[in-house]
């Protein structure tokens, strides 16, 4: 299929947002946000680096690529609205597989009301899917990593490590007969960005937010560094799905702390706003757990500490990173 | 170099546009266009498909990738403002080469006042550079391919085929001793998107525009198709740099009609606005040439005709496309 046929096949006939003035079909797309700030991010996924056809069907690849981008919008408190796809397609990928990637994106785009407004499809030797997402947020209301303050409650949404556990089930023979496989696989392949909860937080004036793409250890360190503050995490409070219990202790800990791509949110609010945050979580059907707090101590600012039965250790940002 | 070190090394300390609220450093970038429409496009370049290290230094690769995106903004009548880079880096590319790609982008970003606001750097087996650009245009003033009307003057900026001729000099032994090599190579490696001219056209109410990335044959056909109109091109009027004269006639014609990546503009204005368009070209130091006109004939709409000494033939959109 040539580029034009591919673009025609995925072109939306109707856009979900009135802000889209011109979608696919010219040199560029045009959209309008009169009263809001535009939030934008790009994420790139490479076959055999970020995913493998052994563990993900093309549909899941598409779904998860866009999920990662949507999660970036949630982490900014923004409403995701439109996206542009860039795909490098190798010869050994069939048109059907390519279509399935798109169908995966289209599925999550429908769920989160996104419009596909542009793209570029080119040939290459290795599948690369890169998505640029655009969202909107009330003026000056984007949520930054630098907004943590002393005394804040540190929280996460959902449960941690599920995606990494799902991947382990797929890759490691000894886990292949575990129960709750469907749950773990779906968490790995079709994560749920926490957009509604993040938007609900608009009621609260100051919120620091980060999404968990590289594991809580890494993300908490980003918050501590960006806010120049000290963050304290209590290990026993890290929210864990019962499906994780069947893994060896060591793996459980690795999944919980460094398991990437859960696309949950980690953030902080002031102590006084914690009750409100819990109400918003309830209203948006999102589980939320207090896992620690922030302090302002000159000598330790920029660092994260992990507590296990009263024992304190430095938690390094040795999160899940793709090194090849 | 890991992703974070790379991003740190290219991070701007100061943004050129007040519209940038948050650049690199969080889950996403934030910008604001209160009174204008946002224009956005993505372009993806793959080593050995779109460029080769044999014919382009890393600096030129960076320069030209961003030039292509800037040209898309010009084709919309928009002011380019910010961009996001996604790079897939293979092991055999050194950090220095990677830096040079960035320096090439940075060079043209400075020339056109663009801000780098985001990016993603990942590992892979093949170099892929994908750039998403954001620009701004007065509300409802984006220039579309569909705006050609009967009686319009068809024009192009600059000269055609220079980039293709430059590439031929690099690839074909028989042309390697040609004169004007520096000119042709610079047109191939560092094209000049026509942003100032396109912005100047704002004085004119209706303008159809397209940028020449795939050759005039292809782009004129896009205008004819999008506007459902008939376009007539006079071959002898196609603007040609004297450096092209030394190539065989057949090559000259191929370069002129199908030579890609000149990043000149092709467009139409009404007959009565043609003088004004010429003034704007003069003011913005852009050469502009009338190469044909448009008519509305039911049976031929959507097609382009080429005239050579009174002989008429169908000009097919057999433009330069990257097929591998």
PDB file of N, CA and C in Angstrom, chain B residues 2-4 33 36 64 66 88 101-102 106 109 126 135 139 148 159 196 203-204 216 224 237 251 273 282 312 323:
ATOM      1  N   UNK B   2      22.962   8.832  26.997  1.00  0.00           N
ATOM      2  CA  UNK B   2      21.590   8.376  27.210  1.00  0.00           C
ATOM      3  C   UNK B   2      20.605   9.493  26.855  1.00  0.00           C
ATOM      4  N   UNK B   3      19.350   9.118  26.848  1.00  0.00           N
ATOM      5  CA  UNK B   3      18.321  10.052  26.389  1.00  0.00           C
ATOM      6  C   UNK B   3      18.346  11.372  27.144  1.00  0.00           C
ATOM      7  N   UNK B   4      18.531  11.294  28.460  1.00  0.00           N
ATOM      8  CA  UNK B   4      18.434  12.513  29.264  1.00  0.00           C
ATOM      9  C   UNK B   4      19.602  13.453  29.003  1.00  0.00           C
ATOM     10  N   UNK B  33      -1.841  29.995  21.902  1.00  0.00           N
ATOM     11  CA  UNK B  33      -2.149  30.857  20.749  1.00  0.00           C
ATOM     12  C   UNK B  33      -3.563  31.375  20.942  1.00  0.00           C
ATOM     13  N   UNK B  36      -4.816  33.117  17.327  1.00  0.00           N
ATOM     14  CA  UNK B  36      -4.467  32.531  16.040  1.00  0.00           C
ATOM     15  C   UNK B  36      -4.812  31.049  16.024  1.00  0.00           C
ATOM     16  N   UNK B  64      17.898  19.813   6.750  1.00  0.00           N
ATOM     17  CA  UNK B  64      16.878  19.571   5.742  1.00  0.00           C
ATOM     18  C   UNK B  64      15.585  18.987   6.306  1.00  0.00           C
ATOM     19  N   UNK B  66      14.217  19.680   9.162  1.00  0.00           N
ATOM     20  CA  UNK B  66      13.425  20.782   9.694  1.00  0.00           C
ATOM     21  C   UNK B  66      12.966  21.729   8.578  1.00  0.00           C
ATOM     22  N   UNK B  88      15.412   8.055  16.263  1.00  0.00           N
ATOM     23  CA  UNK B  88      15.824   6.674  16.526  1.00  0.00           C
ATOM     24  C   UNK B  88      17.299   6.590  16.130  1.00  0.00           C
ATOM     25  N   UNK B 101      23.549  16.530  13.801  1.00  0.00           N
ATOM     26  CA  UNK B 101      22.168  16.566  13.290  1.00  0.00           C
ATOM     27  C   UNK B 101      21.420  17.681  14.009  1.00  0.00           C
ATOM     28  N   UNK B 102      21.572  17.690  15.320  1.00  0.00           N
ATOM     29  CA  UNK B 102      20.898  18.722  16.101  1.00  0.00           C
ATOM     30  C   UNK B 102      21.377  20.119  15.701  1.00  0.00           C
ATOM     31  N   UNK B 106      19.270  23.223  14.640  1.00  0.00           N
ATOM     32  CA  UNK B 106      19.386  24.447  15.418  1.00  0.00           C
ATOM     33  C   UNK B 106      19.684  25.643  14.515  1.00  0.00           C
ATOM     34  N   UNK B 109      16.566  26.531  12.745  1.00  0.00           N
ATOM     35  CA  UNK B 109      15.617  27.006  13.764  1.00  0.00           C
ATOM     36  C   UNK B 109      15.921  28.459  14.124  1.00  0.00           C
ATOM     37  N   UNK B 126      18.289   1.688  12.728  1.00  0.00           N
ATOM     38  CA  UNK B 126      18.269   2.504  11.518  1.00  0.00           C
ATOM     39  C   UNK B 126      17.936   3.926  11.950  1.00  0.00           C
ATOM     40  N   UNK B 135       2.914  25.800  14.041  1.00  0.00           N
ATOM     41  CA  UNK B 135       2.956  27.184  13.597  1.00  0.00           C
ATOM     42  C   UNK B 135       1.651  27.871  13.950  1.00  0.00           C
ATOM     43  N   UNK B 139      -6.731  33.585  12.288  1.00  0.00           N
ATOM     44  CA  UNK B 139      -7.904  32.707  12.241  1.00  0.00           C
ATOM     45  C   UNK B 139      -8.534  32.616  10.853  1.00  0.00           C
ATOM     46  N   UNK B 148      -8.141  26.865  -5.288  1.00  0.00           N
ATOM     47  CA  UNK B 148      -7.955  27.312  -6.680  1.00  0.00           C
ATOM     48  C   UNK B 148      -9.317  27.576  -7.319  1.00  0.00           C
ATOM     49  N   UNK B 159      13.404  28.638  -8.402  1.00  0.00           N
ATOM     50  CA  UNK B 159      13.629  27.827  -9.597  1.00  0.00           C
ATOM     51  C   UNK B 159      13.389  26.365  -9.244  1.00  0.00           C
ATOM     52  N   UNK B 196       8.537  33.919   4.415  1.00  0.00           N
ATOM     53  CA  UNK B 196       8.247  35.360   4.372  1.00  0.00           C
ATOM     54  C   UNK B 196       7.279  35.707   3.250  1.00  0.00           C
ATOM     55  N   UNK B 203      -2.078  39.640   2.698  1.00  0.00           N
ATOM     56  CA  UNK B 203      -2.823  40.779   2.131  1.00  0.00           C
ATOM     57  C   UNK B 203      -3.882  40.344   1.116  1.00  0.00           C
ATOM     58  N   UNK B 204      -3.655  39.197   0.519  1.00  0.00           N
ATOM     59  CA  UNK B 204      -4.573  38.733  -0.521  1.00  0.00           C
ATOM     60  C   UNK B 204      -5.571  37.755   0.094  1.00  0.00           C
ATOM     61  N   UNK B 216       6.813  19.508  -9.174  1.00  0.00           N
ATOM     62  CA  UNK B 216       5.675  20.323  -9.587  1.00  0.00           C
ATOM     63  C   UNK B 216       4.549  19.488 -10.200  1.00  0.00           C
ATOM     64  N   UNK B 224      -5.128  20.561  -8.346  1.00  0.00           N
ATOM     65  CA  UNK B 224      -6.248  20.316  -9.274  1.00  0.00           C
ATOM     66  C   UNK B 224      -7.280  19.390  -8.643  1.00  0.00           C
ATOM     67  N   UNK B 237       7.770  27.999 -19.414  1.00  0.00           N
ATOM     68  CA  UNK B 237       7.773  29.024 -18.370  1.00  0.00           C
ATOM     69  C   UNK B 237       8.303  28.516 -17.026  1.00  0.00           C
ATOM     70  N   UNK B 251      17.248  14.835 -18.574  1.00  0.00           N
ATOM     71  CA  UNK B 251      17.422  15.022 -17.139  1.00  0.00           C
ATOM     72  C   UNK B 251      16.837  16.353 -16.677  1.00  0.00           C
ATOM     73  N   UNK B 273      -5.287  39.786  -8.620  1.00  0.00           N
ATOM     74  CA  UNK B 273      -4.328  39.882  -7.519  1.00  0.00           C
ATOM     75  C   UNK B 273      -2.901  39.527  -7.928  1.00  0.00           C
ATOM     76  N   UNK B 282       8.521  40.706  -4.482  1.00  0.00           N
ATOM     77  CA  UNK B 282       9.625  41.648  -4.548  1.00  0.00           C
ATOM     78  C   UNK B 282      10.016  42.108  -3.141  1.00  0.00           C
ATOM     79  N   UNK B 312      -0.320  19.844 -26.364  1.00  0.00           N
ATOM     80  CA  UNK B 312      -0.915  19.642 -25.035  1.00  0.00           C
ATOM     81  C   UNK B 312      -0.839  18.173 -24.635  1.00  0.00           C
ATOM     82  N   UNK B 323       9.863   5.188  -2.774  1.00  0.00           N
ATOM     83  CA  UNK B 323       9.401   3.796  -2.693  1.00  0.00           C
ATOM     84  C   UNK B 323      10.611   2.906  -2.493  1.00  0.00           C
TER      85      UNK B 323
END
